[in-house]
Amino acid sequence: MNKQLRGSLCLLLTALIWGLAFPFQSRATEHVSAFVFTAARSLITFAALSPFFFVRRRATAVPDAPMASYIKIGLPLGAILFLATVLQQLGLMDPNASSAKSGFITSLYIVIVPLLGLFIGRKVSLNVWISVLFSLAGLCLLCLKETLGVTPGDLLTLGCALTFSLHILAVDRFAANLDSAKLCALQFGASGIFSLIIALAFERADFSGLRDCWLELLYVGVLSGAVGYTLQIVGQKHTNPTLASLLMCLESVFAALGGWMILREPLSPKELLGCALMLAACVLAQLPQKKRQRLRA
């Protein structure tokens, strides 16, 4: 198995884990506020990954980087991750906000990533651009169920999509020579501290509800956080950032399928078509360009 395929499979598994986290996150909001939940899940992820700080890397051609390098990169990544989450939550607080519109706008990072990549010298092949269009069409069919209209909440959520795009590009650019688990632990530790500060400063932070959603916290903290984001960093080391964003946007497909299978939420023919388009987009994005040229000939 070549490195790019292995990286793509890591990102596909990431999307699956993140997508199935939605039912757990939904139940948790009944017990605690958004910032308390974000702080708790982030710190659980940090705790789950912290043992890697005491594990020596096996001898390789590339020695492990000093701790200063992890801090230098992990803290900004944590700040970006925290900012994206905050913008999304603030967008959902808008009276006119809806989960459908929020989900679609957030997933616009599949378009923003290649556009931002152009400014740092990244070239994007034609088949990837076609895949972006397929993914947008699929997301529209899957997520948009209500009348379109731009609100302040929509603009905040668009800021969330932009921030997630920056996170994807930052991981691609700076995480190549760092241990994935250590870097993931640091970024979540930073995100958890930022979330806790906001919860204490701007909310009536009530931590008593955490014991009522311990299972949800374990899933999103250990699986979605520790495993999912580590797989993201591992996968992105061997995957083009545009393809990475396409694979990770399958989170919305797995969320819809998870709701159908676990929560018995029905999927309409339109939503099934959206899932199919997004799956087709990811397959198309991974087809070698030369092979497709031979097929056309």
PDB file of C-alpha atoms in Angstrom:
ATOM      1  CA  MET A   1       0.000   0.000   0.000  1.00  0.00           C
ATOM      2  CA  ASN A   2       1.542   3.321  -1.087  1.00  0.00           C
ATOM      3  CA  LYS A   3       1.765   6.294   1.261  1.00  0.00           C
ATOM      4  CA  GLN A   4      -0.900   8.394  -0.480  1.00  0.00           C
ATOM      5  CA  LEU A   5      -3.455   5.578  -0.328  1.00  0.00           C
ATOM      6  CA  ARG A   6      -2.617   4.942   3.331  1.00  0.00           C
ATOM      7  CA  GLY A   7      -3.012   8.647   4.050  1.00  0.00           C
ATOM      8  CA  SER A   8      -6.341   8.745   2.219  1.00  0.00           C
ATOM      9  CA  LEU A   9      -7.623   5.786   4.238  1.00  0.00           C
ATOM     10  CA  CYS A  10      -6.602   7.546   7.466  1.00  0.00           C
ATOM     11  CA  LEU A  11      -8.589  10.623   6.431  1.00  0.00           C
ATOM     12  CA  LEU A  12     -11.569   8.498   5.399  1.00  0.00           C
ATOM     13  CA  LEU A  13     -11.570   6.847   8.831  1.00  0.00           C
ATOM     14  CA  THR A  14     -11.283  10.321  10.365  1.00  0.00           C
ATOM     15  CA  ALA A  15     -14.415  11.424   8.519  1.00  0.00           C
ATOM     16  CA  LEU A  16     -16.257   8.302   9.713  1.00  0.00           C
ATOM     17  CA  ILE A  17     -15.318   8.902  13.364  1.00  0.00           C
ATOM     18  CA  TRP A  18     -16.214  12.592  13.183  1.00  0.00           C
ATOM     19  CA  GLY A  19     -19.503  11.928  11.410  1.00  0.00           C
ATOM     20  CA  LEU A  20     -20.661   9.379  13.974  1.00  0.00           C
ATOM     21  CA  ALA A  21     -19.844  11.871  16.749  1.00  0.00           C
ATOM     22  CA  PHE A  22     -22.876  14.015  15.892  1.00  0.00           C
ATOM     23  CA  PRO A  23     -25.429  11.925  17.868  1.00  0.00           C
ATOM     24  CA  PHE A  24     -23.148  12.060  20.930  1.00  0.00           C
ATOM     25  CA  GLN A  25     -22.621  15.804  20.614  1.00  0.00           C
ATOM     26  CA  SER A  26     -26.344  16.380  20.200  1.00  0.00           C
ATOM     27  CA  ARG A  27     -27.165  14.514  23.414  1.00  0.00           C
ATOM     28  CA  ALA A  28     -24.414  16.297  25.343  1.00  0.00           C
ATOM     29  CA  THR A  29     -25.860  19.741  24.593  1.00  0.00           C
ATOM     30  CA  GLU A  30     -28.850  18.801  26.747  1.00  0.00           C
ATOM     31  CA  HIS A  31     -26.611  18.745  29.833  1.00  0.00           C
ATOM     32  CA  VAL A  32     -23.827  21.349  29.457  1.00  0.00           C
ATOM     33  CA  SER A  33     -23.091  24.576  27.599  1.00  0.00           C
ATOM     34  CA  ALA A  34     -21.114  24.653  24.375  1.00  0.00           C
ATOM     35  CA  PHE A  35     -17.943  26.111  25.880  1.00  0.00           C
ATOM     36  CA  VAL A  36     -17.954  23.788  28.910  1.00  0.00           C
ATOM     37  CA  PHE A  37     -18.430  20.798  26.606  1.00  0.00           C
ATOM     38  CA  THR A  38     -15.675  22.004  24.256  1.00  0.00           C
ATOM     39  CA  ALA A  39     -13.295  22.555  27.165  1.00  0.00           C
ATOM     40  CA  ALA A  40     -14.033  19.132  28.654  1.00  0.00           C
ATOM     41  CA  ARG A  41     -13.689  17.200  25.392  1.00  0.00           C
ATOM     42  CA  SER A  42     -10.474  19.027  24.474  1.00  0.00           C
ATOM     43  CA  LEU A  43      -8.864  18.356  27.851  1.00  0.00           C
ATOM     44  CA  ILE A  44      -9.927  14.692  27.698  1.00  0.00           C
ATOM     45  CA  THR A  45      -8.215  14.453  24.309  1.00  0.00           C
ATOM     46  CA  PHE A  46      -5.101  16.068  25.777  1.00  0.00           C
ATOM     47  CA  ALA A  47      -5.118  13.600  28.685  1.00  0.00           C
ATOM     48  CA  ALA A  48      -5.574  10.635  26.335  1.00  0.00           C
ATOM     49  CA  LEU A  49      -2.588  11.661  24.221  1.00  0.00           C
ATOM     50  CA  SER A  50      -0.301  13.049  26.937  1.00  0.00           C
ATOM     51  CA  PRO A  51       1.466   9.675  27.545  1.00  0.00           C
ATOM     52  CA  PHE A  52       3.068  10.076  24.117  1.00  0.00           C
ATOM     53  CA  PHE A  53       5.177  12.877  25.561  1.00  0.00           C
ATOM     54  CA  PHE A  54       6.979  10.227  27.630  1.00  0.00           C
ATOM     55  CA  VAL A  55       7.403   7.698  24.815  1.00  0.00           C
ATOM     56  CA  ARG A  56      10.693   7.906  22.982  1.00  0.00           C
ATOM     57  CA  ARG A  57      10.450   7.770  19.211  1.00  0.00           C
ATOM     58  CA  ARG A  58      12.102   4.693  17.705  1.00  0.00           C
ATOM     59  CA  ALA A  59      15.309   5.291  15.823  1.00  0.00           C
ATOM     60  CA  THR A  60      14.470   6.682  12.392  1.00  0.00           C
ATOM     61  CA  ALA A  61      16.216   8.617   9.674  1.00  0.00           C
ATOM     62  CA  VAL A  62      14.481  11.760  10.958  1.00  0.00           C
ATOM     63  CA  PRO A  63      14.975  12.346  14.720  1.00  0.00           C
ATOM     64  CA  ASP A  64      12.159  13.716  16.832  1.00  0.00           C
ATOM     65  CA  ALA A  65      11.939  17.497  17.029  1.00  0.00           C
ATOM     66  CA  PRO A  66      12.622  19.335  20.320  1.00  0.00           C
ATOM     67  CA  MET A  67       9.677  20.231  22.553  1.00  0.00           C
ATOM     68  CA  ALA A  68      10.047  23.899  21.623  1.00  0.00           C
ATOM     69  CA  SER A  69       9.078  23.025  18.047  1.00  0.00           C
ATOM     70  CA  TYR A  70       5.915  21.270  19.236  1.00  0.00           C
ATOM     71  CA  ILE A  71       4.927  24.259  21.367  1.00  0.00           C
ATOM     72  CA  LYS A  72       5.714  26.712  18.574  1.00  0.00           C
ATOM     73  CA  ILE A  73       3.369  24.883  16.185  1.00  0.00           C
ATOM     74  CA  GLY A  74       0.888  23.259  18.592  1.00  0.00           C
ATOM     75  CA  LEU A  75      -0.242  26.463  20.300  1.00  0.00           C
ATOM     76  CA  PRO A  76      -1.185  28.281  17.060  1.00  0.00           C
ATOM     77  CA  LEU A  77      -2.936  25.146  15.787  1.00  0.00           C
ATOM     78  CA  GLY A  78      -4.875  24.985  19.061  1.00  0.00           C
ATOM     79  CA  ALA A  79      -5.828  28.640  18.724  1.00  0.00           C
ATOM     80  CA  ILE A  80      -7.062  28.070  15.158  1.00  0.00           C
ATOM     81  CA  LEU A  81      -9.039  25.005  16.247  1.00  0.00           C
ATOM     82  CA  PHE A  82     -10.575  26.911  19.148  1.00  0.00           C
ATOM     83  CA  LEU A  83     -11.467  29.911  16.960  1.00  0.00           C
ATOM     84  CA  ALA A  84     -13.182  27.700  14.384  1.00  0.00           C
ATOM     85  CA  THR A  85     -15.305  26.069  17.089  1.00  0.00           C
ATOM     86  CA  VAL A  86     -16.208  29.409  18.676  1.00  0.00           C
ATOM     87  CA  LEU A  87     -17.264  30.943  15.351  1.00  0.00           C
ATOM     88  CA  GLN A  88     -19.430  27.924  14.592  1.00  0.00           C
ATOM     89  CA  GLN A  89     -21.120  28.075  17.998  1.00  0.00           C
ATOM     90  CA  LEU A  90     -21.702  31.831  17.725  1.00  0.00           C
ATOM     91  CA  GLY A  91     -23.186  31.327  14.278  1.00  0.00           C
ATOM     92  CA  LEU A  92     -25.622  28.747  15.653  1.00  0.00           C
ATOM     93  CA  MET A  93     -26.747  31.248  18.322  1.00  0.00           C
ATOM     94  CA  ASP A  94     -28.259  33.451  15.604  1.00  0.00           C
ATOM     95  CA  PRO A  95     -32.096  33.338  15.825  1.00  0.00           C
ATOM     96  CA  ASN A  96     -32.300  32.610  12.098  1.00  0.00           C
ATOM     97  CA  ALA A  97     -29.612  29.925  12.104  1.00  0.00           C
ATOM     98  CA  SER A  98     -30.314  26.323  11.186  1.00  0.00           C
ATOM     99  CA  SER A  99     -28.205  23.217  11.440  1.00  0.00           C
ATOM    100  CA  ALA A 100     -28.692  22.545   7.709  1.00  0.00           C
ATOM    101  CA  LYS A 101     -27.334  25.925   6.626  1.00  0.00           C
ATOM    102  CA  SER A 102     -24.569  25.790   9.244  1.00  0.00           C
ATOM    103  CA  GLY A 103     -23.455  22.353   8.066  1.00  0.00           C
ATOM    104  CA  PHE A 104     -23.345  23.437   4.437  1.00  0.00           C
ATOM    105  CA  ILE A 105     -21.508  26.707   5.089  1.00  0.00           C
ATOM    106  CA  THR A 106     -18.946  25.001   7.355  1.00  0.00           C
ATOM    107  CA  SER A 107     -18.225  22.401   4.672  1.00  0.00           C
ATOM    108  CA  LEU A 108     -17.330  25.147   2.212  1.00  0.00           C
ATOM    109  CA  TYR A 109     -13.739  24.544   3.331  1.00  0.00           C
ATOM    110  CA  ILE A 110     -13.583  22.028   0.469  1.00  0.00           C
ATOM    111  CA  VAL A 111     -13.639  25.044  -1.861  1.00  0.00           C
ATOM    112  CA  ILE A 112     -11.687  27.459   0.347  1.00  0.00           C
ATOM    113  CA  VAL A 113      -8.700  25.101   0.797  1.00  0.00           C
ATOM    114  CA  PRO A 114      -7.710  24.919  -2.903  1.00  0.00           C
ATOM    115  CA  LEU A 115      -8.342  28.652  -3.319  1.00  0.00           C
ATOM    116  CA  LEU A 116      -6.078  29.496  -0.376  1.00  0.00           C
ATOM    117  CA  GLY A 117      -3.580  26.905  -1.585  1.00  0.00           C
ATOM    118  CA  LEU A 118      -3.126  28.855  -4.807  1.00  0.00           C
ATOM    119  CA  PHE A 119      -1.721  31.769  -2.785  1.00  0.00           C
ATOM    120  CA  ILE A 120       1.046  29.582  -1.343  1.00  0.00           C
ATOM    121  CA  GLY A 121       2.023  28.012  -4.656  1.00  0.00           C
ATOM    122  CA  ARG A 122      -0.113  24.868  -4.529  1.00  0.00           C
ATOM    123  CA  LYS A 123      -1.214  23.555  -7.919  1.00  0.00           C
ATOM    124  CA  VAL A 124      -4.594  21.875  -8.183  1.00  0.00           C
ATOM    125  CA  SER A 125      -5.316  19.398 -10.976  1.00  0.00           C
ATOM    126  CA  LEU A 126      -8.445  19.530 -13.119  1.00  0.00           C
ATOM    127  CA  ASN A 127      -9.908  16.327 -11.690  1.00  0.00           C
ATOM    128  CA  VAL A 128      -9.698  17.768  -8.164  1.00  0.00           C
ATOM    129  CA  TRP A 129     -11.537  20.928  -9.262  1.00  0.00           C
ATOM    130  CA  ILE A 130     -14.243  18.750 -10.830  1.00  0.00           C
ATOM    131  CA  SER A 131     -14.394  16.816  -7.560  1.00  0.00           C
ATOM    132  CA  VAL A 132     -14.909  20.086  -5.685  1.00  0.00           C
ATOM    133  CA  LEU A 133     -17.941  20.844  -7.874  1.00  0.00           C
ATOM    134  CA  PHE A 134     -19.305  17.323  -7.315  1.00  0.00           C
ATOM    135  CA  SER A 135     -18.839  17.731  -3.565  1.00  0.00           C
ATOM    136  CA  LEU A 136     -20.594  21.104  -3.514  1.00  0.00           C
ATOM    137  CA  ALA A 137     -23.528  19.656  -5.431  1.00  0.00           C
ATOM    138  CA  GLY A 138     -23.654  16.701  -3.049  1.00  0.00           C
ATOM    139  CA  LEU A 139     -23.531  18.940   0.016  1.00  0.00           C
ATOM    140  CA  CYS A 140     -26.363  21.062  -1.371  1.00  0.00           C
ATOM    141  CA  LEU A 141     -28.551  17.994  -1.846  1.00  0.00           C
ATOM    142  CA  LEU A 142     -27.583  16.579   1.541  1.00  0.00           C
ATOM    143  CA  CYS A 143     -27.747  19.661   3.750  1.00  0.00           C
ATOM    144  CA  LEU A 144     -29.836  22.455   2.254  1.00  0.00           C
ATOM    145  CA  LYS A 145     -33.460  21.961   3.228  1.00  0.00           C
ATOM    146  CA  GLU A 146     -34.565  25.498   3.994  1.00  0.00           C
ATOM    147  CA  THR A 147     -34.815  28.846   2.235  1.00  0.00           C
ATOM    148  CA  LEU A 148     -31.458  30.484   1.625  1.00  0.00           C
ATOM    149  CA  GLY A 149     -30.710  33.859   3.161  1.00  0.00           C
ATOM    150  CA  VAL A 150     -27.603  35.577   4.500  1.00  0.00           C
ATOM    151  CA  THR A 151     -27.698  36.431   8.220  1.00  0.00           C
ATOM    152  CA  PRO A 152     -25.006  37.534  10.702  1.00  0.00           C
ATOM    153  CA  GLY A 153     -24.921  33.921  11.872  1.00  0.00           C
ATOM    154  CA  ASP A 154     -24.194  32.763   8.329  1.00  0.00           C
ATOM    155  CA  LEU A 155     -21.260  35.175   8.121  1.00  0.00           C
ATOM    156  CA  LEU A 156     -19.873  33.885  11.433  1.00  0.00           C
ATOM    157  CA  THR A 157     -20.184  30.310  10.182  1.00  0.00           C
ATOM    158  CA  LEU A 158     -18.426  31.293   6.961  1.00  0.00           C
ATOM    159  CA  GLY A 159     -15.615  32.538   9.200  1.00  0.00           C
ATOM    160  CA  CYS A 160     -15.629  29.081  10.792  1.00  0.00           C
ATOM    161  CA  ALA A 161     -15.187  27.451   7.365  1.00  0.00           C
ATOM    162  CA  LEU A 162     -12.320  29.819   6.574  1.00  0.00           C
ATOM    163  CA  THR A 163     -10.657  29.026   9.910  1.00  0.00           C
ATOM    164  CA  PHE A 164     -10.973  25.267   9.407  1.00  0.00           C
ATOM    165  CA  SER A 165      -9.381  25.769   5.979  1.00  0.00           C
ATOM    166  CA  LEU A 166      -6.446  27.538   7.605  1.00  0.00           C
ATOM    167  CA  HIS A 167      -6.121  24.631  10.058  1.00  0.00           C
ATOM    168  CA  ILE A 168      -5.943  22.101   7.209  1.00  0.00           C
ATOM    169  CA  LEU A 169      -3.282  24.131   5.392  1.00  0.00           C
ATOM    170  CA  ALA A 170      -1.317  24.779   8.594  1.00  0.00           C
ATOM    171  CA  VAL A 171      -1.207  21.064   9.431  1.00  0.00           C
ATOM    172  CA  ASP A 172      -0.066  20.299   5.881  1.00  0.00           C
ATOM    173  CA  ARG A 173       2.676  22.937   5.987  1.00  0.00           C
ATOM    174  CA  PHE A 174       4.100  22.597   9.502  1.00  0.00           C
ATOM    175  CA  ALA A 175       3.336  19.099  10.842  1.00  0.00           C
ATOM    176  CA  ALA A 176       5.380  16.955   8.445  1.00  0.00           C
ATOM    177  CA  ASN A 177       8.371  16.345  10.744  1.00  0.00           C
ATOM    178  CA  LEU A 178       6.533  16.223  14.069  1.00  0.00           C
ATOM    179  CA  ASP A 179       5.062  13.286  15.964  1.00  0.00           C
ATOM    180  CA  SER A 180       1.336  13.282  15.196  1.00  0.00           C
ATOM    181  CA  ALA A 181       0.092  12.252  18.651  1.00  0.00           C
ATOM    182  CA  LYS A 182       2.250  14.796  20.491  1.00  0.00           C
ATOM    183  CA  LEU A 183       1.213  17.622  18.180  1.00  0.00           C
ATOM    184  CA  CYS A 184      -2.450  16.645  18.464  1.00  0.00           C
ATOM    185  CA  ALA A 185      -2.192  16.588  22.270  1.00  0.00           C
ATOM    186  CA  LEU A 186      -0.706  20.069  22.369  1.00  0.00           C
ATOM    187  CA  GLN A 187      -3.273  21.630  20.054  1.00  0.00           C
ATOM    188  CA  PHE A 188      -6.143  20.176  22.083  1.00  0.00           C
ATOM    189  CA  GLY A 189      -4.552  21.209  25.349  1.00  0.00           C
ATOM    190  CA  ALA A 190      -4.388  24.768  24.049  1.00  0.00           C
ATOM    191  CA  SER A 191      -7.942  24.616  22.686  1.00  0.00           C
ATOM    192  CA  GLY A 192      -9.231  23.260  25.999  1.00  0.00           C
ATOM    193  CA  ILE A 193      -7.587  26.038  28.000  1.00  0.00           C
ATOM    194  CA  PHE A 194      -8.945  28.719  25.661  1.00  0.00           C
ATOM    195  CA  SER A 195     -12.455  27.198  25.883  1.00  0.00           C
ATOM    196  CA  LEU A 196     -12.265  26.997  29.679  1.00  0.00           C
ATOM    197  CA  ILE A 197     -11.242  30.648  29.934  1.00  0.00           C
ATOM    198  CA  ILE A 198     -14.198  31.690  27.758  1.00  0.00           C
ATOM    199  CA  ALA A 199     -16.596  29.489  29.742  1.00  0.00           C
ATOM    200  CA  LEU A 200     -15.504  31.002  33.054  1.00  0.00           C
ATOM    201  CA  ALA A 201     -15.359  34.569  31.763  1.00  0.00           C
ATOM    202  CA  PHE A 202     -18.494  34.817  29.635  1.00  0.00           C
ATOM    203  CA  GLU A 203     -20.808  31.975  30.700  1.00  0.00           C
ATOM    204  CA  ARG A 204     -22.350  30.800  33.928  1.00  0.00           C
ATOM    205  CA  ALA A 205     -20.181  27.739  33.741  1.00  0.00           C
ATOM    206  CA  ASP A 206     -21.990  24.759  35.259  1.00  0.00           C
ATOM    207  CA  PHE A 207     -19.819  21.644  35.308  1.00  0.00           C
ATOM    208  CA  SER A 208     -22.312  19.440  37.177  1.00  0.00           C
ATOM    209  CA  GLY A 209     -23.899  18.285  33.924  1.00  0.00           C
ATOM    210  CA  LEU A 210     -20.664  16.656  32.782  1.00  0.00           C
ATOM    211  CA  ARG A 211     -21.394  13.525  34.798  1.00  0.00           C
ATOM    212  CA  ASP A 212     -24.666  13.122  32.893  1.00  0.00           C
ATOM    213  CA  CYS A 213     -22.884  12.987  29.535  1.00  0.00           C
ATOM    214  CA  TRP A 214     -19.746  11.013  30.408  1.00  0.00           C
ATOM    215  CA  LEU A 215     -20.280   8.524  27.568  1.00  0.00           C
ATOM    216  CA  GLU A 216     -20.636  11.325  25.029  1.00  0.00           C
ATOM    217  CA  LEU A 217     -17.493  12.987  26.380  1.00  0.00           C
ATOM    218  CA  LEU A 218     -15.534   9.738  26.129  1.00  0.00           C
ATOM    219  CA  TYR A 219     -16.518   9.280  22.488  1.00  0.00           C
ATOM    220  CA  VAL A 220     -15.768  12.814  21.329  1.00  0.00           C
ATOM    221  CA  GLY A 221     -12.742  13.192  23.611  1.00  0.00           C
ATOM    222  CA  VAL A 222     -11.017   9.870  22.932  1.00  0.00           C
ATOM    223  CA  LEU A 223     -12.303   8.705  19.538  1.00  0.00           C
ATOM    224  CA  SER A 224     -13.265  11.927  17.772  1.00  0.00           C
ATOM    225  CA  GLY A 225     -10.464  13.940  19.369  1.00  0.00           C
ATOM    226  CA  ALA A 226      -7.480  11.732  20.217  1.00  0.00           C
ATOM    227  CA  VAL A 227      -7.946   9.167  17.448  1.00  0.00           C
ATOM    228  CA  GLY A 228      -9.670  11.295  14.802  1.00  0.00           C
ATOM    229  CA  TYR A 229      -7.401  14.332  14.855  1.00  0.00           C
ATOM    230  CA  THR A 230      -4.269  12.182  15.127  1.00  0.00           C
ATOM    231  CA  LEU A 231      -5.403  10.281  12.038  1.00  0.00           C
ATOM    232  CA  GLN A 232      -5.975  13.648  10.347  1.00  0.00           C
ATOM    233  CA  ILE A 233      -2.386  14.724  10.984  1.00  0.00           C
ATOM    234  CA  VAL A 234      -1.022  11.308   9.927  1.00  0.00           C
ATOM    235  CA  GLY A 235      -3.169  11.272   6.785  1.00  0.00           C
ATOM    236  CA  GLN A 236      -2.309  14.815   5.743  1.00  0.00           C
ATOM    237  CA  LYS A 237       1.405  14.036   5.824  1.00  0.00           C
ATOM    238  CA  HIS A 238       0.888  11.889   2.719  1.00  0.00           C
ATOM    239  CA  THR A 239      -2.093  13.602   1.082  1.00  0.00           C
ATOM    240  CA  ASN A 240      -2.597  16.779  -0.926  1.00  0.00           C
ATOM    241  CA  PRO A 241      -4.484  19.303   1.273  1.00  0.00           C
ATOM    242  CA  THR A 242      -7.249  19.725  -1.321  1.00  0.00           C
ATOM    243  CA  LEU A 243      -7.844  15.971  -1.467  1.00  0.00           C
ATOM    244  CA  ALA A 244      -7.622  15.896   2.344  1.00  0.00           C
ATOM    245  CA  SER A 245     -10.417  18.453   2.635  1.00  0.00           C
ATOM    246  CA  LEU A 246     -12.550  16.465   0.179  1.00  0.00           C
ATOM    247  CA  LEU A 247     -12.105  13.277   2.188  1.00  0.00           C
ATOM    248  CA  MET A 248     -12.783  14.976   5.520  1.00  0.00           C
ATOM    249  CA  CYS A 249     -15.945  16.636   4.220  1.00  0.00           C
ATOM    250  CA  LEU A 250     -17.386  13.104   4.006  1.00  0.00           C
ATOM    251  CA  GLU A 251     -18.017  13.673   7.706  1.00  0.00           C
ATOM    252  CA  SER A 252     -21.420  15.085   6.720  1.00  0.00           C
ATOM    253  CA  VAL A 253     -22.223  11.950   4.705  1.00  0.00           C
ATOM    254  CA  PHE A 254     -21.319   9.651   7.594  1.00  0.00           C
ATOM    255  CA  ALA A 255     -23.312  11.867   9.964  1.00  0.00           C
ATOM    256  CA  ALA A 256     -26.383  11.450   7.766  1.00  0.00           C
ATOM    257  CA  LEU A 257     -25.829   7.712   7.387  1.00  0.00           C
ATOM    258  CA  GLY A 258     -25.174   7.376  11.132  1.00  0.00           C
ATOM    259  CA  GLY A 259     -28.423   9.161  11.905  1.00  0.00           C
ATOM    260  CA  TRP A 260     -30.232   6.815   9.532  1.00  0.00           C
ATOM    261  CA  MET A 261     -28.661   3.621  10.908  1.00  0.00           C
ATOM    262  CA  ILE A 262     -28.343   4.485  14.620  1.00  0.00           C
ATOM    263  CA  LEU A 263     -31.133   6.994  15.257  1.00  0.00           C
ATOM    264  CA  ARG A 264     -33.479   5.676  12.532  1.00  0.00           C
ATOM    265  CA  GLU A 265     -33.598   9.090  10.868  1.00  0.00           C
ATOM    266  CA  PRO A 266     -34.840   8.577   7.288  1.00  0.00           C
ATOM    267  CA  LEU A 267     -32.802   9.648   4.255  1.00  0.00           C
ATOM    268  CA  SER A 268     -34.733  11.066   1.311  1.00  0.00           C
ATOM    269  CA  PRO A 269     -33.837  10.152  -2.292  1.00  0.00           C
ATOM    270  CA  LYS A 270     -32.318  13.647  -2.633  1.00  0.00           C
ATOM    271  CA  GLU A 271     -30.062  13.066   0.381  1.00  0.00           C
ATOM    272  CA  LEU A 272     -29.004   9.646  -0.899  1.00  0.00           C
ATOM    273  CA  LEU A 273     -28.085  11.243  -4.231  1.00  0.00           C
ATOM    274  CA  GLY A 274     -26.028  13.824  -2.339  1.00  0.00           C
ATOM    275  CA  CYS A 275     -24.117  11.051  -0.544  1.00  0.00           C
ATOM    276  CA  ALA A 276     -23.470   9.324  -3.865  1.00  0.00           C
ATOM    277  CA  LEU A 277     -22.146  12.528  -5.470  1.00  0.00           C
ATOM    278  CA  MET A 278     -19.732  13.153  -2.602  1.00  0.00           C
ATOM    279  CA  LEU A 279     -18.450   9.580  -2.693  1.00  0.00           C
ATOM    280  CA  ALA A 280     -17.972   9.893  -6.464  1.00  0.00           C
ATOM    281  CA  ALA A 281     -16.057  13.134  -5.925  1.00  0.00           C
ATOM    282  CA  CYS A 282     -13.560  11.463  -3.603  1.00  0.00           C
ATOM    283  CA  VAL A 283     -13.025   8.559  -6.010  1.00  0.00           C
ATOM    284  CA  LEU A 284     -12.524  10.976  -8.931  1.00  0.00           C
ATOM    285  CA  ALA A 285     -10.039  13.075  -6.961  1.00  0.00           C
ATOM    286  CA  GLN A 286      -7.817  10.026  -6.410  1.00  0.00           C
ATOM    287  CA  LEU A 287      -7.726   8.831 -10.038  1.00  0.00           C
ATOM    288  CA  PRO A 288      -4.241   9.317 -11.520  1.00  0.00           C
ATOM    289  CA  GLN A 289      -4.254  12.083 -14.133  1.00  0.00           C
ATOM    290  CA  LYS A 290      -2.203  10.148 -16.687  1.00  0.00           C
ATOM    291  CA  LYS A 291      -4.466   7.132 -16.464  1.00  0.00           C
ATOM    292  CA  ARG A 292      -7.537   9.257 -17.101  1.00  0.00           C
ATOM    293  CA  GLN A 293      -5.811  10.817 -20.128  1.00  0.00           C
ATOM    294  CA  ARG A 294      -5.177   7.354 -21.557  1.00  0.00           C
ATOM    295  CA  LEU A 295      -8.817   6.448 -20.981  1.00  0.00           C
ATOM    296  CA  ARG A 296      -9.949   9.545 -22.891  1.00  0.00           C
ATOM    297  CA  ALA A 297      -7.588   8.665 -25.750  1.00  0.00           C
TER     298      ALA A 297
END
